[in-house]
Amino acid sequence: MISIENVSKWYGDFQVLANCTSKVDKGEVVVVCGPSGSGKSTLIKCVNGLEPVQRGTITVEGTEVTAKRTNLTKLRSRIGMVFQHFELYPHMSVRENLCLGQQKVLGRSRDEANAKAEALIDRVDMLAHIEKFPGQLSGGQQQRVAISRALAMDPIAMLFDEPTSALDPEMINEVLDVMVELAQDGMTMMVVTHEMGFARKVADRVVFMDAGAIVEDRETEAFFGNPESDRAKEFLSKILNH
Amino acid sequence: MNYNWNWGVLFEEQYLDWLISGVGWTFAVALSAWVIALIVGIMIGVGRTLPTKPIAHICAAYVELFRNVPLLVQLFLWYFVMPEVVSDDLGRWMKRDMPNPEFVTAVIGLGLYTASRVAEQVRAGINAVGGGLVSAAYAGGLSTAQTYRFVLLPIAFRLIVPPLTSEFLTIFKNSSLALTIGLLELTAQSQQIAEYTFQGFEAYTAATVIYVVIALGATLISHILEKHTRIPGYVGKG
């Protein structure tokens, strides 16, 4: 469904992505991990064209994201994205956050959008907060709303960019639970995260990045049980020893 | 100091009429110019933040041009120079037949000047919203126009209510410069009363008090506006 081929990207002289190749099949969950500054967030932002690439091609469901002529707006409306800092529209209630895209992008009626919003918000146990504004919610609650907002568009795939990195430790699980459920429902997901427990539990494959390059791209069990590269071994030994 | 105080002069029919007419013109110039300033200022301010480089450059040039030439010079340029540089027919019309030439010139000059300042505030407001929300809006499938309409501008406008209020007050005060091209607004009328009656203190005190009352009124309205549009739980860039 998502295919990344020989993608390279530079910020000025600095190369942030070096010849990255990977793919995510339909219904697959792929976790992208690696040290800070390894380019994993940049890579995921290239998938829906939020960041342009200078070389290589990215294709989503047969649409070439990297082609100049591609209607990115249309493509993005079919891919959900969740951000590290939630990025809910602060001037809108939870309900309006979920309805905006449905009505303005998908052209759904107010009633239709509302029904969908309520159903999704109920699924993440936030129905009591549906009229509240993002600033009145905790980080975990905001992130659950953000996931619902992305789902309201009936996406064919979901991208997560460090969805739990900005959360207090006690709120991480409530967000991960939602993501696990989503994965078990068969959603195609590409997840940048440091949550190795989550990766072990639901990921089909793990992509390990370092210095802009994809160092390993393997089945989850193989990655955790027997990493090939020294860099991945070192990374795992550092984050799994606690 | 030998000065014969006579506050009563302000309430003599003729002078009171002058003051009232002056206040009327001050309001007319300031409010009309404000409409131009808001419309042009919002367009230029938004234009400066657009990803389309040529538009952004043109808008930046507008701001630098109108912000860096003194307002008084701009008024003179519009009033004395403009009719000479346009086509003969248009120039003749501007000098002879244009209705209320002082008023029209003052509104255009003051409006376009203030637009450059409003534009900077709109730009600052949009930039203050932050790139994360813009990414989220684009990622959600919103077009650039929709991102501005539903996300960037509603937040930016709330953020810039205080500086825009200040600009609104400034446009009232700056409207006094229109007296130099012959518009009989509040300051000009006060000057005229002072000349006719030799009661300069009273005349200018009246002008001062009226300007202050207008300013306080505008400030009050802005506070109400700010309170009314406040986003629950939101203090700025998150």
Coordinates of C-alpha atoms in Angstrom, one line a residue:
Chain A
M1 CA 0.0 0.0 0.0
I2 CA 2.8 2.4 0.9
S3 CA 6.0 2.0 -1.0
I4 CA 9.2 4.0 -0.4
E5 CA 11.9 3.7 -3.0
N6 CA 15.4 5.1 -2.9
V7 CA 14.3 8.3 -1.1
S8 CA 16.9 10.9 -0.4
K9 CA 16.3 14.3 1.1
W10 CA 18.5 17.2 2.0
Y11 CA 18.1 20.4 4.1
G12 CA 20.6 22.5 2.3
D13 CA 23.9 20.6 2.4
F14 CA 22.7 18.3 5.2
Q15 CA 21.4 15.0 4.1
V16 CA 18.4 13.9 6.3
L17 CA 17.4 10.8 4.3
A18 CA 19.8 8.6 2.5
N19 CA 18.5 6.2 -0.1
C20 CA 15.6 4.9 2.0
T21 CA 13.6 1.9 0.7
S22 CA 10.8 0.2 2.6
K23 CA 7.1 -0.6 2.3
V24 CA 4.0 -1.1 4.3
D25 CA 1.4 -3.7 3.0
K26 CA -2.3 -3.5 3.5
G27 CA -3.2 -4.3 7.1
E28 CA 0.4 -4.3 8.2
V29 CA 1.8 -2.4 11.2
V30 CA 5.3 -1.1 10.7
V31 CA 7.2 0.6 13.5
V32 CA 10.0 3.0 12.7
C33 CA 12.5 3.5 15.4
G34 CA 16.0 4.8 15.9
P35 CA 18.0 7.4 17.8
S36 CA 17.0 11.1 17.8
G37 CA 17.9 12.9 14.5
S38 CA 17.9 9.6 12.6
G39 CA 15.3 10.9 10.1
K40 CA 12.4 8.8 11.2
S41 CA 9.9 11.7 11.6
T42 CA 11.1 13.2 8.4
L43 CA 10.5 9.9 6.6
I44 CA 6.9 9.6 7.8
K45 CA 6.2 13.2 6.9
C46 CA 7.3 12.4 3.3
V47 CA 4.8 9.7 3.0
N48 CA 1.8 12.1 2.9
G49 CA 3.9 14.8 1.2
L50 CA 4.2 17.2 4.2
E51 CA 7.9 17.2 3.5
P52 CA 9.1 17.1 -0.1
V53 CA 11.9 14.8 -1.2
Q54 CA 14.6 15.5 -3.7
R55 CA 15.2 12.0 -4.9
G56 CA 13.3 8.7 -5.1
T57 CA 9.6 7.9 -5.2
I58 CA 6.9 7.3 -2.6
T59 CA 3.7 5.7 -3.7
V60 CA 0.5 5.3 -1.7
E61 CA -2.2 3.0 -3.1
G62 CA -0.9 3.6 -6.7
T63 CA -0.7 7.4 -6.3
E64 CA 2.8 8.7 -6.6
V65 CA 3.2 11.2 -3.7
T66 CA 6.5 12.5 -5.0
A67 CA 5.2 13.3 -8.5
K68 CA 4.8 17.0 -9.2
R69 CA 1.3 16.7 -10.6
T70 CA -0.2 14.7 -7.7
N71 CA -3.2 16.3 -6.0
L72 CA -1.7 16.1 -2.5
T73 CA -4.8 17.5 -0.8
K74 CA -6.9 14.7 -2.1
L75 CA -4.3 12.0 -1.2
R76 CA -3.9 13.4 2.3
S77 CA -7.6 13.3 3.0
R78 CA -7.3 9.5 2.7
I79 CA -4.3 9.1 5.0
G80 CA -4.7 9.8 8.7
M81 CA -1.9 11.4 10.7
V82 CA -1.3 11.7 14.4
F83 CA 1.4 14.1 15.7
Q84 CA 3.6 14.2 18.7
H85 CA 2.0 17.4 20.0
F86 CA -1.5 16.4 19.1
E87 CA -2.2 19.6 17.0
L88 CA -5.9 19.7 17.7
Y89 CA -7.5 22.9 16.5
P90 CA -7.5 24.9 19.7
H91 CA -10.4 27.2 18.9
M92 CA -12.8 24.3 18.2
S93 CA -14.5 21.9 20.5
V94 CA -13.7 18.2 20.3
R95 CA -16.9 17.7 18.2
E96 CA -15.9 20.5 15.8
N97 CA -12.4 19.1 15.5
L98 CA -13.8 15.8 14.3
C99 CA -16.4 17.3 12.0
L100 CA -14.4 20.0 10.2
G101 CA -12.6 17.6 7.8
Q102 CA -15.6 15.4 7.3
Q103 CA -17.8 18.3 6.3
K104 CA -15.3 20.5 4.4
V105 CA -13.2 17.9 2.8
L106 CA -15.5 14.9 2.4
G107 CA -18.6 16.9 2.0
R108 CA -20.6 15.0 4.6
S109 CA -23.7 16.6 6.1
R110 CA -23.7 18.0 9.6
D111 CA -25.8 15.1 10.9
E112 CA -23.7 12.5 9.3
A113 CA -20.4 14.1 10.6
N114 CA -21.9 14.4 14.1
A115 CA -23.0 10.8 14.2
K116 CA -19.5 9.6 13.1
A117 CA -17.8 12.0 15.6
E118 CA -19.9 10.7 18.5
A119 CA -19.3 7.1 17.6
L120 CA -15.6 7.5 17.3
I121 CA -15.3 9.6 20.5
D122 CA -17.3 7.1 22.4
R123 CA -14.9 4.4 21.3
V124 CA -12.0 6.3 23.0
D125 CA -14.2 6.9 26.1
M126 CA -14.3 10.7 25.6
L127 CA -18.0 11.2 24.9
A128 CA -18.4 13.2 28.2
H129 CA -15.8 15.6 26.9
I130 CA -17.1 16.1 23.4
E131 CA -18.1 19.8 23.9
K132 CA -14.8 20.7 25.6
F133 CA -11.9 22.5 24.0
P134 CA -8.5 20.9 23.6
G135 CA -7.0 23.2 26.1
Q136 CA -9.3 21.8 28.8
L137 CA -8.1 18.2 28.2
S138 CA -5.1 16.3 29.4
G139 CA -2.4 15.3 26.9
G140 CA -3.6 11.7 26.8
Q141 CA -7.1 12.8 26.2
Q142 CA -6.0 15.2 23.4
Q143 CA -4.1 12.5 21.7
R144 CA -7.1 10.1 21.8
V145 CA -9.2 12.9 20.2
A146 CA -6.5 13.4 17.6
I147 CA -6.6 9.7 16.7
S148 CA -10.4 9.9 16.4
R149 CA -10.1 13.0 14.3
A150 CA -7.9 11.2 11.8
L151 CA -10.2 8.1 11.9
A152 CA -13.2 10.3 11.1
M153 CA -11.9 10.7 7.6
D154 CA -12.1 6.9 7.1
P155 CA -8.4 6.7 6.2
I156 CA -6.9 3.8 4.2
A157 CA -3.8 4.1 6.4
M158 CA -2.6 5.8 9.5
L159 CA 0.7 7.5 10.2
F160 CA 1.8 8.1 13.8
D161 CA 4.7 10.5 14.5
E162 CA 5.9 9.8 18.0
P163 CA 2.3 9.8 19.4
T164 CA 3.3 9.2 23.0
S165 CA 6.6 11.2 23.2
A166 CA 5.0 14.4 24.6
L167 CA 2.8 12.6 27.2
D168 CA 3.2 12.1 30.9
P169 CA 4.2 8.5 31.6
E170 CA 0.8 7.6 33.2
M171 CA -1.0 8.7 30.0
I172 CA 1.0 6.7 27.6
N173 CA -0.9 3.5 28.0
E174 CA -4.4 5.0 27.3
V175 CA -3.1 6.2 23.9
L176 CA -1.2 2.9 23.2
D177 CA -4.4 0.9 24.1
V178 CA -6.3 2.8 21.4
M179 CA -3.5 2.1 18.9
V180 CA -3.3 -1.6 19.7
E181 CA -7.0 -1.9 19.2
L182 CA -6.7 -0.1 15.9
A183 CA -3.9 -2.4 14.8
Q184 CA -5.9 -5.5 15.8
D185 CA -8.8 -4.2 13.7
G186 CA -6.6 -4.5 10.7
M187 CA -5.7 -0.8 10.1
T188 CA -2.6 -0.2 8.0
M189 CA -0.2 1.7 10.2
M190 CA 3.2 3.3 10.1
V191 CA 4.3 4.3 13.6
V192 CA 7.4 6.3 14.6
T193 CA 7.8 5.5 18.3
H194 CA 10.2 4.6 21.1
E195 CA 7.7 2.3 22.7
M196 CA 9.3 -1.0 22.1
G197 CA 6.7 -2.9 24.1
F198 CA 4.1 -1.6 21.6
A199 CA 6.3 -2.6 18.7
R200 CA 6.8 -6.1 20.1
K201 CA 3.1 -6.5 20.6
V202 CA 1.6 -5.3 17.4
A203 CA 4.2 -4.6 14.8
D204 CA 4.6 -6.9 11.8
R205 CA 7.9 -5.3 10.9
V206 CA 10.4 -2.9 12.5
V207 CA 12.4 -0.4 10.5
F208 CA 15.5 0.8 12.3
M209 CA 17.0 4.1 11.1
D210 CA 20.3 5.7 11.9
A211 CA 21.8 8.9 10.3
G212 CA 19.1 9.1 7.7
A213 CA 19.5 5.6 6.4
I214 CA 17.4 2.5 7.0
V215 CA 19.8 0.2 8.7
E216 CA 17.4 -2.7 9.3
D217 CA 14.0 -3.6 8.0
R218 CA 12.9 -6.9 9.4
E219 CA 10.1 -9.0 11.0
T220 CA 9.5 -7.9 14.6
E221 CA 10.7 -11.1 16.2
A222 CA 13.8 -11.2 14.1
F223 CA 14.6 -7.6 14.9
F224 CA 14.3 -8.0 18.6
G225 CA 15.7 -11.5 18.9
N226 CA 18.6 -11.2 16.6
P227 CA 19.4 -7.7 15.2
E228 CA 22.0 -7.9 12.5
S229 CA 23.7 -4.5 12.7
D230 CA 25.9 -3.4 15.6
R231 CA 24.0 0.0 15.6
A232 CA 20.7 -1.7 16.2
K233 CA 22.2 -4.0 18.9
E234 CA 23.6 -1.0 20.7
F235 CA 20.3 0.9 20.4
L236 CA 18.3 -2.0 21.7
S237 CA 20.7 -2.7 24.6
K238 CA 20.4 0.9 25.6
I239 CA 16.6 1.1 25.6
L240 CA 15.7 -2.4 26.7
N241 CA 17.9 -2.6 29.8
H242 CA 15.5 -0.7 32.1
Chain B
M1 CA -0.4 84.7 33.2
N2 CA -3.3 86.8 32.1
Y3 CA -5.7 84.5 30.5
N4 CA -9.4 84.9 30.5
W5 CA -10.8 81.4 30.9
N6 CA -14.1 81.0 29.1
W7 CA -15.3 77.4 28.8
G8 CA -18.6 78.7 27.7
V9 CA -17.2 79.5 24.3
L10 CA -17.3 75.7 23.5
F11 CA -21.0 75.7 24.0
E12 CA -21.8 78.7 21.9
E13 CA -23.9 77.5 19.0
Q14 CA -21.5 78.3 16.1
Y15 CA -18.4 76.8 17.8
L16 CA -20.3 73.8 19.2
D17 CA -21.5 73.1 15.6
W18 CA -17.9 73.3 14.4
L19 CA -16.8 70.8 17.1
I20 CA -19.6 68.4 16.3
S21 CA -18.9 68.6 12.6
G22 CA -15.2 68.1 13.3
V23 CA -15.9 65.0 15.3
G24 CA -18.1 63.8 12.5
W25 CA -15.4 64.1 9.9
T26 CA -12.8 62.5 12.2
F27 CA -15.1 59.5 12.6
A28 CA -15.8 59.4 8.9
V29 CA -12.2 59.5 7.9
A30 CA -11.0 57.1 10.6
L31 CA -13.7 54.5 10.1
S32 CA -13.6 54.6 6.3
A33 CA -9.8 54.4 6.3
W34 CA -10.1 51.5 8.8
V35 CA -12.3 49.5 6.4
I36 CA -9.6 50.0 3.7
A37 CA -6.8 49.2 6.2
L38 CA -8.5 46.0 7.3
I39 CA -9.4 44.7 3.8
V40 CA -6.0 45.6 2.2
G41 CA -4.1 44.7 5.4
I42 CA -5.5 41.3 5.7
M43 CA -4.9 40.5 2.1
I44 CA -1.3 41.7 2.2
G45 CA -0.6 40.1 5.6
V46 CA -2.0 36.7 4.4
G47 CA -0.1 37.2 1.1
R48 CA 3.2 37.5 2.9
T49 CA 2.7 34.1 4.6
L50 CA 1.7 32.2 1.4
P51 CA 4.0 29.5 0.1
T52 CA 3.8 31.2 -3.4
K53 CA 7.0 33.2 -3.4
P54 CA 6.1 36.0 -6.0
I55 CA 3.0 36.9 -4.1
A56 CA 4.9 37.0 -0.8
H57 CA 7.5 39.2 -2.3
I58 CA 5.0 41.7 -3.8
C59 CA 3.2 41.9 -0.4
A60 CA 6.5 42.4 1.4
A61 CA 7.3 45.3 -1.0
Y62 CA 3.9 46.9 -0.3
V63 CA 4.6 46.8 3.4
E64 CA 8.1 48.3 3.2
L65 CA 6.9 51.0 0.8
F66 CA 3.9 52.2 2.8
R67 CA 5.4 51.7 6.2
N68 CA 8.6 53.5 5.6
V69 CA 7.3 56.7 4.0
P70 CA 6.0 59.3 6.5
L71 CA 2.2 59.4 6.6
L72 CA 2.3 63.2 6.0
V73 CA 4.4 62.8 2.9
Q74 CA 2.0 60.1 1.7
L75 CA -1.0 62.4 2.1
F76 CA 0.8 65.1 0.1
L77 CA 1.7 62.6 -2.6
W78 CA -1.8 61.5 -2.9
Y79 CA -3.3 65.0 -2.8
F80 CA -0.8 67.1 -4.8
V81 CA 1.3 64.7 -6.9
M82 CA -1.1 62.0 -7.8
P83 CA -3.4 64.1 -10.1
E84 CA -0.3 65.2 -12.0
V85 CA 1.1 61.8 -12.8
V86 CA -2.1 60.1 -13.9
S87 CA -3.6 60.6 -17.3
D88 CA -4.7 64.2 -18.1
D89 CA -8.4 63.4 -18.0
L90 CA -8.2 61.6 -14.7
G91 CA -6.0 64.3 -13.3
R92 CA -8.4 67.0 -14.3
W93 CA -11.3 65.0 -12.8
M94 CA -9.4 64.6 -9.6
K95 CA -8.7 68.3 -9.3
R96 CA -12.0 69.7 -10.5
D97 CA -14.9 67.2 -10.2
M98 CA -14.0 64.6 -7.6
P99 CA -16.5 64.9 -4.7
N100 CA -15.0 65.7 -1.3
P101 CA -11.4 65.5 -2.6
E102 CA -9.8 66.1 0.9
F103 CA -11.9 63.4 2.4
V104 CA -11.4 60.9 -0.3
T105 CA -7.6 61.5 -0.4
A106 CA -7.3 61.3 3.4
V107 CA -9.2 58.0 3.5
I108 CA -7.1 56.5 0.8
G109 CA -3.8 57.8 2.1
L110 CA -4.5 56.9 5.7
G111 CA -6.2 53.6 4.8
L112 CA -3.3 52.3 2.6
Y113 CA -0.7 53.4 5.2
T114 CA -2.5 51.7 8.1
A115 CA -3.0 48.6 5.9
S116 CA 0.8 48.1 5.9
R117 CA 0.8 48.1 9.7
V118 CA -2.3 45.8 9.9
A119 CA -0.6 43.5 7.4
E120 CA 2.4 43.1 9.7
Q121 CA 0.2 42.2 12.6
V122 CA -1.8 39.7 10.6
R123 CA 1.4 38.1 9.4
A124 CA 2.7 38.0 13.0
G125 CA -0.6 36.5 14.2
I126 CA -0.5 33.8 11.5
N127 CA 3.2 33.0 12.2
A128 CA 2.4 32.7 15.9
V129 CA -0.1 29.9 15.3
G130 CA 2.8 27.6 14.5
G131 CA 3.7 25.1 11.8
G132 CA 2.4 22.1 13.7
L133 CA -1.2 23.1 13.3
V134 CA -0.6 23.9 9.6
S135 CA 0.8 20.4 9.1
A136 CA -2.1 18.9 10.9
A137 CA -4.6 20.8 8.8
Y138 CA -2.8 19.8 5.5
A139 CA -2.5 16.2 6.8
G140 CA -6.2 16.2 7.4
G141 CA -6.8 17.0 3.7
L142 CA -7.6 20.7 4.0
S143 CA -6.6 22.9 1.1
T144 CA -4.4 25.9 1.6
A145 CA -7.5 28.2 1.4
Q146 CA -9.4 26.0 3.9
T147 CA -6.4 25.9 6.2
Y148 CA -6.4 29.7 6.3
R149 CA -10.1 30.0 6.5
F150 CA -10.8 27.5 9.3
V151 CA -7.6 27.2 11.2
L152 CA -5.0 29.9 10.7
L153 CA -7.1 33.1 10.5
P154 CA -9.6 32.4 13.3
I155 CA -6.7 31.8 15.7
A156 CA -4.5 34.6 14.4
F157 CA -7.3 37.2 14.7
R158 CA -7.9 36.3 18.3
L159 CA -4.2 36.7 19.0
I160 CA -3.9 40.1 17.4
V161 CA -7.0 41.8 18.9
P162 CA -4.8 43.9 21.3
P163 CA -2.3 45.2 18.7
L164 CA -5.1 45.8 16.3
T165 CA -6.9 47.9 18.9
S166 CA -3.8 50.0 19.2
E167 CA -3.8 50.4 15.5
F168 CA -7.5 51.4 15.5
L169 CA -6.7 54.1 18.1
T170 CA -3.7 55.3 16.0
I171 CA -5.9 55.7 12.9
F172 CA -8.1 58.1 14.9
K173 CA -5.1 60.1 16.0
N174 CA -3.5 60.0 12.6
S175 CA -6.7 61.3 11.0
S176 CA -5.7 64.7 12.4
L177 CA -3.1 64.9 9.7
A178 CA -5.9 65.3 7.2
L179 CA -6.1 69.0 8.3
T180 CA -2.9 69.6 6.3
I181 CA -4.8 68.9 3.0
G182 CA -7.7 71.0 4.2
L183 CA -10.1 68.5 5.8
L184 CA -12.0 70.2 8.6
E185 CA -11.9 67.3 11.1
L186 CA -11.7 67.7 14.9
T187 CA -8.2 69.1 15.1
A188 CA -8.8 71.6 12.3
Q189 CA -12.0 72.8 13.8
S190 CA -10.4 73.2 17.2
Q191 CA -7.7 75.3 15.6
Q192 CA -10.3 77.3 13.9
I193 CA -12.2 78.0 17.1
A194 CA -8.9 79.0 18.7
E195 CA -8.3 81.5 15.9
Y196 CA -11.8 83.0 16.0
T197 CA -12.1 83.3 19.8
F198 CA -8.5 83.4 21.1
Q199 CA -9.6 80.7 23.5
G200 CA -6.8 78.2 22.5
F201 CA -6.7 76.4 25.8
E202 CA -10.4 75.6 25.8
A203 CA -10.5 74.7 22.1
Y204 CA -7.6 72.2 22.3
T205 CA -8.7 70.9 25.6
A206 CA -12.0 70.0 24.0
A207 CA -10.1 68.2 21.2
T208 CA -8.0 66.4 23.7
V209 CA -10.9 65.2 25.8
I210 CA -12.8 64.1 22.7
Y211 CA -9.8 62.1 21.4
V212 CA -9.3 60.5 24.8
V213 CA -13.0 59.5 25.1
I214 CA -12.9 57.9 21.7
A215 CA -9.8 56.0 22.6
L216 CA -11.2 54.8 25.9
G217 CA -14.4 53.7 24.2
A218 CA -12.4 51.7 21.6
T219 CA -10.3 50.1 24.3
L220 CA -13.4 49.1 26.2
I221 CA -14.9 47.5 23.0
S222 CA -11.6 45.7 22.4
H223 CA -11.6 44.2 25.9
I224 CA -15.1 43.0 25.4
L225 CA -14.1 41.5 22.1
E226 CA -11.1 39.8 23.6
K227 CA -13.1 38.3 26.4
H228 CA -15.8 37.2 24.0
T229 CA -13.4 35.4 21.6
R230 CA -11.2 33.9 24.2
I231 CA -10.4 30.2 23.5
P232 CA -11.0 28.1 26.6
G233 CA -7.7 26.7 28.0
Y234 CA -5.6 28.2 25.2
V235 CA -2.9 30.7 26.0
G236 CA -0.9 30.8 22.8
K237 CA 1.4 28.5 21.0
G238 CA 1.1 25.1 22.7

